[in-house]
Tab-separated table of N, CA and C in Angstrom:
chain	number	residue	atom	x	y	z
A	879	THR	N	0.833	-1.187	0.000
A	879	THR	CA	0.000	0.000	0.000
A	879	THR	C	0.872	1.243	0.000
A	880	ARG	N	0.243	2.381	-0.123
A	880	ARG	CA	0.975	3.646	-0.187
A	880	ARG	C	1.606	4.018	1.148
A	881	THR	N	1.099	3.504	2.230
A	881	THR	CA	1.615	3.865	3.553
A	881	THR	C	2.471	2.771	4.177
A	882	ALA	N	2.855	1.788	3.387
A	882	ALA	CA	3.604	0.649	3.923
A	882	ALA	C	4.901	1.077	4.608
A	883	ILE	N	5.607	2.019	4.022
A	883	ILE	CA	6.889	2.435	4.602
A	883	ILE	C	6.686	3.081	5.976
A	884	ILE	N	5.587	3.793	6.133
A	884	ILE	CA	5.303	4.416	7.436
A	884	ILE	C	5.018	3.339	8.465
A	885	TRP	N	4.254	2.320	8.080
A	885	TRP	CA	3.962	1.223	9.010
A	885	TRP	C	5.228	0.445	9.363
A	886	ILE	N	6.102	0.235	8.410
A	886	ILE	CA	7.377	-0.431	8.687
A	886	ILE	C	8.182	0.404	9.676
A	887	TRP	N	8.186	1.723	9.489
A	887	TRP	CA	8.893	2.623	10.380
A	887	TRP	C	8.320	2.542	11.790
A	888	VAL	N	6.998	2.526	11.925
A	888	VAL	CA	6.345	2.422	13.233
A	888	VAL	C	6.714	1.096	13.900
A	889	VAL	N	6.691	0.006	13.143
A	889	VAL	CA	7.045	-1.303	13.698
A	889	VAL	C	8.503	-1.302	14.173
A	890	MET	N	9.388	-0.694	13.405
A	890	MET	CA	10.794	-0.629	13.814
A	890	MET	C	10.959	0.182	15.094
A	891	ILE	N	10.226	1.278	15.222
A	891	ILE	CA	10.289	2.079	16.450
A	891	ILE	C	9.834	1.250	17.647
A	892	VAL	N	8.748	0.498	17.473
A	892	VAL	CA	8.241	-0.342	18.563
A	892	VAL	C	9.270	-1.411	18.926
A	893	ILE	N	9.849	-2.071	17.925
A	893	ILE	CA	10.827	-3.133	18.189
A	893	ILE	C	12.041	-2.577	18.932
A	894	TYR	N	12.600	-1.460	18.429
A	894	TYR	CA	13.776	-0.889	19.090
A	894	TYR	C	13.458	-0.371	20.485
A	895	THR	N	12.254	0.151	20.671
A	895	THR	CA	11.860	0.621	21.998
A	895	THR	C	11.761	-0.551	22.967
A	896	LEU	N	11.256	-1.681	22.497
A	896	LEU	CA	11.161	-2.871	23.350
A	896	LEU	C	12.533	-3.485	23.615
A	897	LEU	N	13.401	-3.480	22.615
A	897	LEU	CA	14.735	-4.062	22.775
A	897	LEU	C	15.664	-3.198	23.625
A	898	GLU	N	15.509	-1.895	23.540
A	898	GLU	CA	16.368	-0.958	24.272
A	898	GLU	C	15.516	0.024	25.070
A	899	PRO	N	14.783	-0.468	26.067
A	899	PRO	CA	13.917	0.452	26.825
A	899	PRO	C	14.759	1.491	27.570
A	900	GLY	N	14.291	2.701	27.541
A	900	GLY	CA	15.000	3.773	28.227
A	900	GLY	C	16.156	4.356	27.448
A	901	GLN	N	16.503	3.764	26.308
A	901	GLN	CA	17.607	4.284	25.516
A	901	GLN	C	17.159	4.746	24.132
A	902	PHE	N	16.212	4.043	23.531
A	902	PHE	CA	15.851	4.377	22.161
A	902	PHE	C	14.778	5.455	22.074
A	903	PHE	N	13.709	5.307	22.800
A	903	PHE	CA	12.556	6.203	22.649
A	903	PHE	C	12.776	7.480	23.455
A	904	GLU	N	13.753	8.265	23.029
A	904	GLU	CA	14.090	9.530	23.674
A	904	GLU	C	14.229	10.607	22.610
A	905	ALA	N	14.045	11.850	23.010
A	905	ALA	CA	14.100	12.969	22.072
A	905	ALA	C	15.455	13.054	21.375
A	906	GLY	N	16.541	12.818	22.115
A	906	GLY	CA	17.878	12.910	21.536
A	906	GLY	C	18.100	11.939	20.395
A	907	VAL	N	17.554	10.740	20.523
A	907	VAL	CA	17.695	9.733	19.468
A	907	VAL	C	16.987	10.200	18.204
A	908	PHE	N	15.768	10.700	18.355
A	908	PHE	CA	15.008	11.152	17.193
A	908	PHE	C	15.621	12.411	16.580
A	909	GLN	N	16.190	13.279	17.413
A	909	GLN	CA	16.895	14.445	16.873
A	909	GLN	C	18.090	14.003	16.036
A	910	THR	N	18.810	13.010	16.520
A	910	THR	CA	19.957	12.497	15.774
A	910	THR	C	19.523	11.872	14.457
A	911	ILE	N	18.466	11.069	14.498
A	911	ILE	CA	17.973	10.419	13.280
A	911	ILE	C	17.538	11.462	12.258
A	912	PHE	N	16.719	12.416	12.682
A	912	PHE	CA	16.181	13.394	11.746
A	912	PHE	C	17.229	14.413	11.291
A	913	SER	N	18.230	14.669	12.100
A	913	SER	CA	19.226	15.661	11.705
A	913	SER	C	20.365	15.066	10.896
A	914	SER	N	20.440	13.749	10.795
A	914	SER	CA	21.555	13.143	10.070
A	914	SER	C	21.166	12.595	8.702
A	915	GLN	N	19.916	12.732	8.310
A	915	GLN	CA	19.470	12.104	7.071
A	915	GLN	C	19.130	13.073	5.947
A	916	GLN	N	19.390	14.369	6.127
A	916	GLN	CA	18.991	15.311	5.093
A	916	GLN	C	19.710	15.076	3.774
A	917	ALA	N	20.967	14.686	3.800
A	917	ALA	CA	21.671	14.409	2.544
A	917	ALA	C	21.017	13.246	1.816
A	918	THR	N	20.595	12.233	2.560
A	918	THR	CA	19.919	11.089	1.957
A	918	THR	C	18.598	11.503	1.332
A	919	VAL	N	17.888	12.411	1.980
A	919	VAL	CA	16.615	12.898	1.424
A	919	VAL	C	16.862	13.603	0.097
A	920	PHE	N	17.864	14.476	0.040
A	920	PHE	CA	18.148	15.193	-1.200
A	920	PHE	C	18.600	14.233	-2.297
A	921	LEU	N	19.411	13.238	-1.961
A	921	LEU	CA	19.824	12.235	-2.943
A	921	LEU	C	18.630	11.431	-3.450
A	922	ALA	N	17.761	11.023	-2.539
A	922	ALA	CA	16.584	10.240	-2.930
A	922	ALA	C	15.680	11.033	-3.860
A	923	LEU	N	15.521	12.318	-3.606
A	923	LEU	CA	14.675	13.135	-4.479
A	923	LEU	C	15.318	13.302	-5.852
A	924	GLY	N	16.636	13.399	-5.897
A	924	GLY	CA	17.321	13.445	-7.185
A	924	GLY	C	17.119	12.158	-7.968
A	925	LEU	N	17.190	11.044	-7.286
A	925	LEU	CA	16.968	9.755	-7.922
A	925	LEU	C	15.506	9.584	-8.321
A	926	LEU	N	14.604	10.159	-7.543
A	926	LEU	CA	13.177	10.082	-7.850
A	926	LEU	C	12.872	10.676	-9.216
A	927	CYS	N	13.611	11.706	-9.601
A	927	CYS	CA	13.400	12.320	-10.919
A	927	CYS	C	13.618	11.295	-12.034
A	928	THR	N	14.670	10.499	-11.930
A	928	THR	CA	14.932	9.504	-12.969
A	928	THR	C	13.924	8.365	-12.917
A	929	VAL	N	13.509	7.994	-11.734
A	929	VAL	CA	12.516	6.923	-11.597
A	929	VAL	C	11.191	7.348	-12.224
A	930	CYS	N	10.819	8.599	-12.050
A	930	CYS	CA	9.543	9.100	-12.582
A	930	CYS	C	9.492	9.103	-14.097
A	931	VAL	N	10.645	9.177	-14.756
A	931	VAL	CA	10.646	9.140	-16.221
A	931	VAL	C	10.904	7.738	-16.757
A	932	GLY	N	10.891	6.751	-15.869
A	932	GLY	CA	10.986	5.369	-16.317
A	932	GLY	C	12.374	4.773	-16.314
A	933	GLU	N	13.369	5.508	-15.917
A	933	GLU	CA	14.719	4.967	-15.794
A	933	GLU	C	14.922	4.587	-14.337
A	934	TYR	N	15.187	3.326	-14.096
A	934	TYR	CA	15.234	2.852	-12.723
A	934	TYR	C	16.639	2.747	-12.157
A	935	VAL	N	17.625	3.106	-12.948
A	935	VAL	CA	18.999	3.002	-12.459
A	935	VAL	C	19.735	4.282	-12.827
A	936	ASP	N	20.216	4.981	-11.834
A	936	ASP	CA	21.123	6.100	-12.052
A	936	ASP	C	22.194	5.982	-10.978
A	937	LEU	N	23.300	5.408	-11.364
A	937	LEU	CA	24.370	5.144	-10.411
A	937	LEU	C	25.261	6.358	-10.182
A	938	SER	N	24.921	7.487	-10.807
A	938	SER	CA	25.777	8.667	-10.668
A	938	SER	C	25.221	9.709	-9.709
A	939	VAL	N	24.057	9.478	-9.124
A	939	VAL	CA	23.429	10.485	-8.268
A	939	VAL	C	24.328	10.837	-7.081
A	940	ALA	N	24.852	9.857	-6.399
A	940	ALA	CA	25.712	10.134	-5.239
A	940	ALA	C	26.993	10.842	-5.667
A	941	SER	N	27.525	10.493	-6.824
A	941	SER	CA	28.738	11.155	-7.306
A	941	SER	C	28.458	12.596	-7.708
A	942	LEU	N	27.283	12.854	-8.287
A	942	LEU	CA	26.884	14.234	-8.589
A	942	LEU	C	26.834	15.063	-7.309
A	943	PHE	N	26.225	14.484	-6.296
A	943	PHE	CA	26.120	15.158	-5.001
A	943	PHE	C	27.507	15.423	-4.424
A	944	GLY	N	28.362	14.409	-4.475
A	944	GLY	CA	29.718	14.547	-3.943
A	944	GLY	C	30.555	15.555	-4.710
A	945	LEU	N	30.413	15.567	-6.039
A	945	LEU	CA	31.164	16.526	-6.843
A	945	LEU	C	30.740	17.952	-6.522
A	946	SER	N	29.435	18.179	-6.438
A	946	SER	CA	28.977	19.535	-6.133
A	946	SER	C	29.391	19.942	-4.718
A	947	ALA	N	29.363	18.974	-3.797
A	947	ALA	CA	29.778	19.262	-2.420
A	947	ALA	C	31.285	19.456	-2.305
A	948	THR	N	32.027	19.098	-3.314
A	948	THR	CA	33.471	19.326	-3.336
A	948	THR	C	33.809	20.625	-4.057
A	949	ILE	N	33.085	20.903	-5.141
A	949	ILE	CA	33.363	22.108	-5.921
A	949	ILE	C	33.223	23.364	-5.072
A	950	VAL	N	32.153	23.443	-4.288
A	950	VAL	CA	31.888	24.668	-3.525
A	950	VAL	C	33.028	24.998	-2.556
A	951	PRO	N	33.411	24.111	-1.652
A	951	PRO	CA	34.497	24.496	-0.736
A	951	PRO	C	35.844	24.668	-1.421
A	952	VAL	N	36.101	23.928	-2.491
A	952	VAL	CA	37.375	24.105	-3.198
A	952	VAL	C	37.461	25.509	-3.786
A	953	LEU	N	36.389	25.956	-4.431
A	953	LEU	CA	36.406	27.294	-5.022
A	953	LEU	C	36.472	28.382	-3.954
A	954	VAL	N	35.754	28.177	-2.852
A	954	VAL	CA	35.716	29.194	-1.798
A	954	VAL	C	37.034	29.222	-1.022
A	955	VAL	N	37.490	28.072	-0.568
A	955	VAL	CA	38.673	28.017	0.310
A	955	VAL	C	39.979	28.145	-0.471
A	956	PHE	N	40.129	27.382	-1.548
A	956	PHE	CA	41.396	27.382	-2.279
A	956	PHE	C	41.543	28.581	-3.212
A	957	HIS	N	40.414	29.065	-3.758
A	957	HIS	CA	40.505	30.095	-4.792
A	957	HIS	C	39.845	31.420	-4.410
A	958	GLY	N	39.285	31.513	-3.206
A	958	GLY	CA	38.735	32.768	-2.709
A	958	GLY	C	37.448	33.232	-3.365
A	959	TRP	N	36.683	32.320	-3.931
A	959	TRP	CA	35.432	32.686	-4.600
A	959	TRP	C	34.350	33.032	-3.585
A	960	ASN	N	33.372	33.752	-4.055
A	960	ASN	CA	32.141	34.009	-3.316
A	960	ASN	C	31.338	32.701	-3.251
A	961	VAL	N	30.669	32.437	-2.136
A	961	VAL	CA	29.917	31.191	-1.968
A	961	VAL	C	28.820	31.061	-3.019
A	962	THR	N	28.121	32.151	-3.318
A	962	THR	CA	27.037	32.101	-4.306
A	962	THR	C	27.563	31.726	-5.681
A	963	ALA	N	28.674	32.313	-6.070
A	963	ALA	CA	29.269	31.992	-7.368
A	963	ALA	C	29.750	30.541	-7.399
A	964	ALA	N	30.331	30.078	-6.302
A	964	ALA	CA	30.789	28.689	-6.238
A	964	ALA	C	29.615	27.721	-6.336
A	965	CYS	N	28.507	28.054	-5.691
A	965	CYS	CA	27.300	27.221	-5.790
A	965	CYS	C	26.772	27.196	-7.221
A	966	ALA	N	26.815	28.341	-7.894
A	966	ALA	CA	26.364	28.405	-9.291
A	966	ALA	C	27.234	27.520	-10.176
A	967	VAL	N	28.542	27.553	-9.960
A	967	VAL	CA	29.456	26.702	-10.735
A	967	VAL	C	29.157	25.230	-10.469
A	968	ALA	N	28.903	24.878	-9.213
A	968	ALA	CA	28.582	23.483	-8.876
A	968	ALA	C	27.303	23.041	-9.570
A	969	ILE	N	26.315	23.909	-9.598
A	969	ILE	CA	25.047	23.575	-10.269
A	969	ILE	C	25.254	23.405	-11.763
A	970	VAL	N	26.002	24.315	-12.369
A	970	VAL	CA	26.270	24.221	-13.808
A	970	VAL	C	27.062	22.953	-14.130
A	971	ALA	N	28.073	22.653	-13.338
A	971	ALA	CA	28.905	21.469	-13.596
A	971	ALA	C	28.094	20.181	-13.490
A	972	THR	N	27.307	20.055	-12.438
A	972	THR	CA	26.534	18.818	-12.274
A	972	THR	C	25.393	18.730	-13.281
A	973	THR	N	24.836	19.868	-13.655
A	973	THR	CA	23.810	19.857	-14.706
A	973	THR	C	24.424	19.422	-16.035
A	974	ALA	N	25.634	19.881	-16.315
A	974	ALA	CA	26.323	19.478	-17.540
A	974	ALA	C	26.537	17.968	-17.569
A	975	PHE	N	26.939	17.393	-16.433
A	975	PHE	CA	27.086	15.941	-16.373
A	975	PHE	C	25.746	15.254	-16.615
A	976	GLY	N	24.679	15.794	-16.048
A	976	GLY	CA	23.356	15.220	-16.268
A	976	GLY	C	22.935	15.267	-17.727
A	977	VAL	N	23.233	16.382	-18.376
A	977	VAL	CA	22.903	16.524	-19.797
A	977	VAL	C	23.703	15.521	-20.632
A	978	VAL	N	24.982	15.390	-20.338
A	978	VAL	CA	25.820	14.433	-21.068
A	978	VAL	C	25.312	13.003	-20.830
A	979	ASN	N	25.004	12.670	-19.577
A	979	ASN	CA	24.448	11.344	-19.281
A	979	ASN	C	23.183	11.103	-20.099
A	980	GLY	N	22.270	12.069	-20.059
A	980	GLY	CA	21.011	11.927	-20.789
A	980	GLY	C	21.225	11.792	-22.287
A	981	ALA	N	22.130	12.588	-22.846
A	981	ALA	CA	22.407	12.525	-24.280
A	981	ALA	C	23.002	11.169	-24.668
A	982	LEU	N	23.914	10.660	-23.856
A	982	LEU	CA	24.514	9.356	-24.158
A	982	LEU	C	23.475	8.241	-24.122
A	983	VAL	N	22.545	8.324	-23.190
A	983	VAL	CA	21.510	7.290	-23.084
A	983	VAL	C	20.466	7.439	-24.188
A	984	VAL	N	19.967	8.653	-24.381
A	984	VAL	CA	18.847	8.862	-25.302
A	984	VAL	C	19.287	8.893	-26.763
A	985	PHE	N	20.309	9.664	-27.081
A	985	PHE	CA	20.683	9.865	-28.474
A	985	PHE	C	21.698	8.860	-28.994
A	986	VAL	N	22.628	8.445	-28.150
A	986	VAL	CA	23.661	7.505	-28.585
A	986	VAL	C	23.221	6.060	-28.353
A	987	GLY	N	22.372	5.850	-27.340
A	987	GLY	CA	21.858	4.511	-27.077
A	987	GLY	C	22.718	3.673	-26.156
A	988	VAL	N	23.602	4.309	-25.413
A	988	VAL	CA	24.432	3.576	-24.461
A	988	VAL	C	23.567	3.188	-23.260
A	989	ASN	N	23.790	2.016	-22.747
A	989	ASN	CA	23.025	1.523	-21.599
A	989	ASN	C	23.179	2.465	-20.416
A	990	VAL	N	22.056	2.732	-19.729
A	990	VAL	CA	22.045	3.692	-18.626
A	990	VAL	C	22.976	3.267	-17.490
A	991	ILE	N	23.111	1.985	-17.245
A	991	ILE	CA	24.008	1.519	-16.187
A	991	ILE	C	25.455	1.846	-16.538
A	992	VAL	N	25.826	1.601	-17.779
A	992	VAL	CA	27.193	1.871	-18.217
A	992	VAL	C	27.494	3.365	-18.146
A	993	VAL	N	26.566	4.180	-18.637
A	993	VAL	CA	26.778	5.632	-18.649
A	993	VAL	C	26.897	6.179	-17.238
A	994	THR	N	25.946	5.848	-16.375
A	994	THR	CA	25.951	6.450	-15.041
A	994	THR	C	27.063	5.883	-14.158
A	995	LEU	N	27.415	4.624	-14.344
A	995	LEU	CA	28.544	4.070	-13.590
A	995	LEU	C	29.845	4.736	-14.038
A	996	GLY	N	30.013	4.894	-15.336
A	996	GLY	CA	31.217	5.539	-15.858
A	996	GLY	C	31.311	7.000	-15.464
A	997	SER	N	30.214	7.735	-15.614
A	997	SER	CA	30.267	9.158	-15.274
A	997	SER	C	30.401	9.348	-13.767
A	998	GLY	N	29.800	8.461	-12.991
A	998	GLY	CA	29.949	8.527	-11.542
A	998	GLY	C	31.396	8.336	-11.123
A	999	THR	N	32.063	7.414	-11.764
A	999	THR	CA	33.479	7.177	-11.479
A	999	THR	C	34.317	8.387	-11.896
A	1000	LEU	N	33.987	8.962	-13.046
A	1000	LEU	CA	34.689	10.161	-13.506
A	1000	LEU	C	34.482	11.318	-12.530
A	1001	MET	N	33.245	11.514	-12.079
A	1001	MET	CA	32.965	12.603	-11.133
A	1001	MET	C	33.701	12.403	-9.813
A	1002	LEU	N	33.749	11.168	-9.338
A	1002	LEU	CA	34.497	10.881	-8.115
A	1002	LEU	C	35.970	11.228	-8.302
A	1003	GLY	N	36.528	10.846	-9.444
A	1003	GLY	CA	37.916	11.178	-9.737
A	1003	GLY	C	38.151	12.682	-9.815
A	1004	LEU	N	37.214	13.401	-10.433
A	1004	LEU	CA	37.335	14.865	-10.508
A	1004	LEU	C	37.280	15.498	-9.119
A	1005	ALA	N	36.383	15.004	-8.286
A	1005	ALA	CA	36.272	15.539	-6.921
A	1005	ALA	C	37.570	15.309	-6.154
A	1006	LEU	N	38.140	14.131	-6.292
A	1006	LEU	CA	39.414	13.848	-5.620
A	1006	LEU	C	40.529	14.717	-6.182
A	1007	TRP	N	40.530	14.912	-7.494
A	1007	TRP	CA	41.574	15.702	-8.134
A	1007	TRP	C	41.513	17.164	-7.711
A	1008	ILE	N	40.320	17.770	-7.757
A	1008	ILE	CA	40.244	19.198	-7.434
A	1008	ILE	C	40.439	19.472	-5.945
A	1009	SER	N	40.208	18.438	-5.110
A	1009	SER	CA	40.420	18.625	-3.668
A	1009	SER	C	41.818	18.177	-3.242
A	1010	HIS	N	42.645	17.825	-4.212
A	1010	HIS	CA	44.015	17.360	-3.948
A	1010	HIS	C	44.005	16.135	-3.029
A	1011	LEU	N	43.045	15.261	-3.231
A	1011	LEU	CA	42.914	13.993	-2.505
A	1011	LEU	C	42.744	14.167	-1.000
A	1012	GLY	N	42.161	15.275	-0.586
A	1012	GLY	CA	42.021	15.497	0.847
A	1012	GLY	C	40.768	16.269	1.208
A	1013	ASP	N	40.623	16.472	2.498
A	1013	ASP	CA	39.498	17.262	3.002
A	1013	ASP	C	39.773	18.738	2.733
A	1014	VAL	N	38.694	19.476	2.538
A	1014	VAL	CA	38.810	20.917	2.347
A	1014	VAL	C	38.128	21.584	3.538
A	1015	ALA	N	38.906	22.271	4.346
A	1015	ALA	CA	38.373	22.939	5.535
A	1015	ALA	C	38.600	24.429	5.414
A	1016	GLY	N	37.729	25.189	6.057
A	1016	GLY	CA	37.910	26.626	6.078
A	1016	GLY	C	36.718	27.422	5.602
A	1017	MET	N	35.591	26.759	5.384
A	1017	MET	CA	34.377	27.487	5.001
A	1017	MET	C	33.932	28.338	6.187
A	1018	SER	N	33.301	29.450	5.903
A	1018	SER	CA	32.867	30.339	6.977
A	1018	SER	C	31.730	29.703	7.779
A	1019	ASN	N	31.634	30.087	9.026
A	1019	ASN	CA	30.571	29.564	9.882
A	1019	ASN	C	29.190	29.993	9.405
A	1020	SER	N	29.082	31.141	8.759
A	1020	SER	CA	27.781	31.592	8.268
A	1020	SER	C	27.265	30.674	7.174
A	1021	TYR	N	28.181	30.099	6.372
A	1021	TYR	CA	27.769	29.157	5.332
A	1021	TYR	C	27.169	27.900	5.961
A	1022	ALA	N	27.827	27.365	6.954
A	1022	ALA	CA	27.310	26.183	7.643
A	1022	ALA	C	26.027	26.515	8.397
A	1023	GLY	N	25.944	27.723	8.916
A	1023	GLY	CA	24.763	28.134	9.668
A	1023	GLY	C	23.492	28.110	8.844
A	1024	PHE	N	23.619	28.304	7.534
A	1024	PHE	CA	22.454	28.266	6.647
A	1024	PHE	C	21.731	26.932	6.744
A	1025	ALA	N	22.497	25.862	6.886
A	1025	ALA	CA	21.906	24.531	6.940
A	1025	ALA	C	21.821	23.963	8.347
A	1026	LEU	N	22.689	24.423	9.230
A	1026	LEU	CA	22.812	23.756	10.520
A	1026	LEU	C	22.205	24.492	11.707
A	1027	HIS	N	21.770	25.742	11.527
A	1027	HIS	CA	21.223	26.405	12.719
A	1027	HIS	C	19.947	25.694	13.154
A	1028	SER	N	19.760	25.643	14.439
A	1028	SER	CA	18.710	24.818	15.031
A	1028	SER	C	17.362	25.542	15.059
A	1029	ILE	N	16.328	24.815	14.646
A	1029	ILE	CA	14.945	25.283	14.724
A	1029	ILE	C	14.164	24.160	15.410
A	1030	PHE	N	13.642	24.428	16.589
A	1030	PHE	CA	12.915	23.429	17.384
A	1030	PHE	C	13.737	22.161	17.587
A	1031	GLY	N	15.038	22.307	17.771
A	1031	GLY	CA	15.903	21.170	18.074
A	1031	GLY	C	16.410	20.406	16.870
A	1032	LEU	N	16.032	20.815	15.671
A	1032	LEU	CA	16.499	20.146	14.455
A	1032	LEU	C	17.181	21.170	13.547
A	1033	PRO	N	18.156	20.723	12.739
A	1033	PRO	CA	18.829	21.672	11.854
A	1033	PRO	C	17.884	22.181	10.766
A	1034	ALA	N	18.154	23.376	10.276
A	1034	ALA	CA	17.312	23.973	9.237
A	1034	ALA	C	17.241	23.087	7.997
A	1035	SER	N	18.313	22.360	7.699
A	1035	SER	CA	18.311	21.505	6.512
A	1035	SER	C	17.227	20.432	6.586
A	1036	PHE	N	16.838	20.018	7.779
A	1036	PHE	CA	15.729	19.072	7.924
A	1036	PHE	C	14.450	19.695	7.361
A	1037	TYR	N	14.209	20.942	7.699
A	1037	TYR	CA	13.000	21.623	7.230
A	1037	TYR	C	13.069	21.923	5.734
A	1038	TYR	N	14.277	22.204	5.217
A	1038	TYR	CA	14.423	22.369	3.771
A	1038	TYR	C	14.033	21.067	3.066
A	1039	GLY	N	14.460	19.950	3.638
A	1039	GLY	CA	14.104	18.655	3.071
A	1039	GLY	C	12.607	18.402	3.104
A	1040	VAL	N	11.958	18.762	4.208
A	1040	VAL	CA	10.506	18.584	4.313
A	1040	VAL	C	9.799	19.417	3.244
A	1041	VAL	N	10.218	20.662	3.083
A	1041	VAL	CA	9.602	21.531	2.066
A	1041	VAL	C	9.812	20.938	0.671
A	1042	LEU	N	11.022	20.451	0.395
A	1042	LEU	CA	11.307	19.874	-0.911
A	1042	LEU	C	10.485	18.613	-1.160
A	1043	VAL	N	10.345	17.763	-0.149
A	1043	VAL	CA	9.530	16.553	-0.292
A	1043	VAL	C	8.081	16.924	-0.554
A	1044	LEU	N	7.560	17.894	0.168
A	1044	LEU	CA	6.174	18.317	-0.049
A	1044	LEU	C	5.993	18.905	-1.447
A	1045	ALA	N	6.967	19.668	-1.922
A	1045	ALA	CA	6.892	20.214	-3.274
A	1045	ALA	C	6.896	19.103	-4.320
A	1046	PHE	N	7.775	18.106	-4.145
A	1046	PHE	CA	7.806	16.961	-5.052
A	1046	PHE	C	6.485	16.211	-5.009
A	1047	ALA	N	5.946	15.997	-3.823
A	1047	ALA	CA	4.676	15.275	-3.696
A	1047	ALA	C	3.556	16.027	-4.423
A	1048	TYR	N	3.536	17.341	-4.277
A	1048	TYR	CA	2.523	18.148	-4.951
A	1048	TYR	C	2.659	18.045	-6.471
A	1049	ILE	N	3.905	18.176	-6.969
A	1049	ILE	CA	4.133	18.119	-8.407
A	1049	ILE	C	3.771	16.739	-8.960
A	1050	LEU	N	4.158	15.697	-8.248
A	1050	LEU	CA	3.884	14.337	-8.731
A	1050	LEU	C	2.406	13.972	-8.637
A	1051	ALA	N	1.696	14.598	-7.683
A	1051	ALA	CA	0.268	14.315	-7.549
A	1051	ALA	C	-0.489	14.947	-8.707
């Protein structure tokens, strides 16, 4: 049914509460769960776009996410760019990869698994190359604050995810 995942979630909460009484069913646990999954929500919604058009495999979604998450701090920290401009470059770069993936599948006829696996590997390599195979630290606290400042005990990015899910649900309905 349409609500099966919610029922599975409820059953899991009951099982964990019974197995770990006094440890699982606490506000801190739920804050941790809800505040640590926003990246997964954004990835799932990106994948949902391909599923809705009938393509059930896109192995490059996580690499697209990782590449864009690497481009922004590299441009800001290593090259002194403005955060907005760096975000625009990340969007353009990942959109370009999406267009190339789509063109290879639709116009050239290459299998979607081959295209997305190959481009995902290429994007991972590019992310490692531009970050010099390491972590990039030094973004301003205001940049992190956009996603991480707390609203009712949860990071703002949780609420951004809720808004995005509701928008997707409305569009798909």
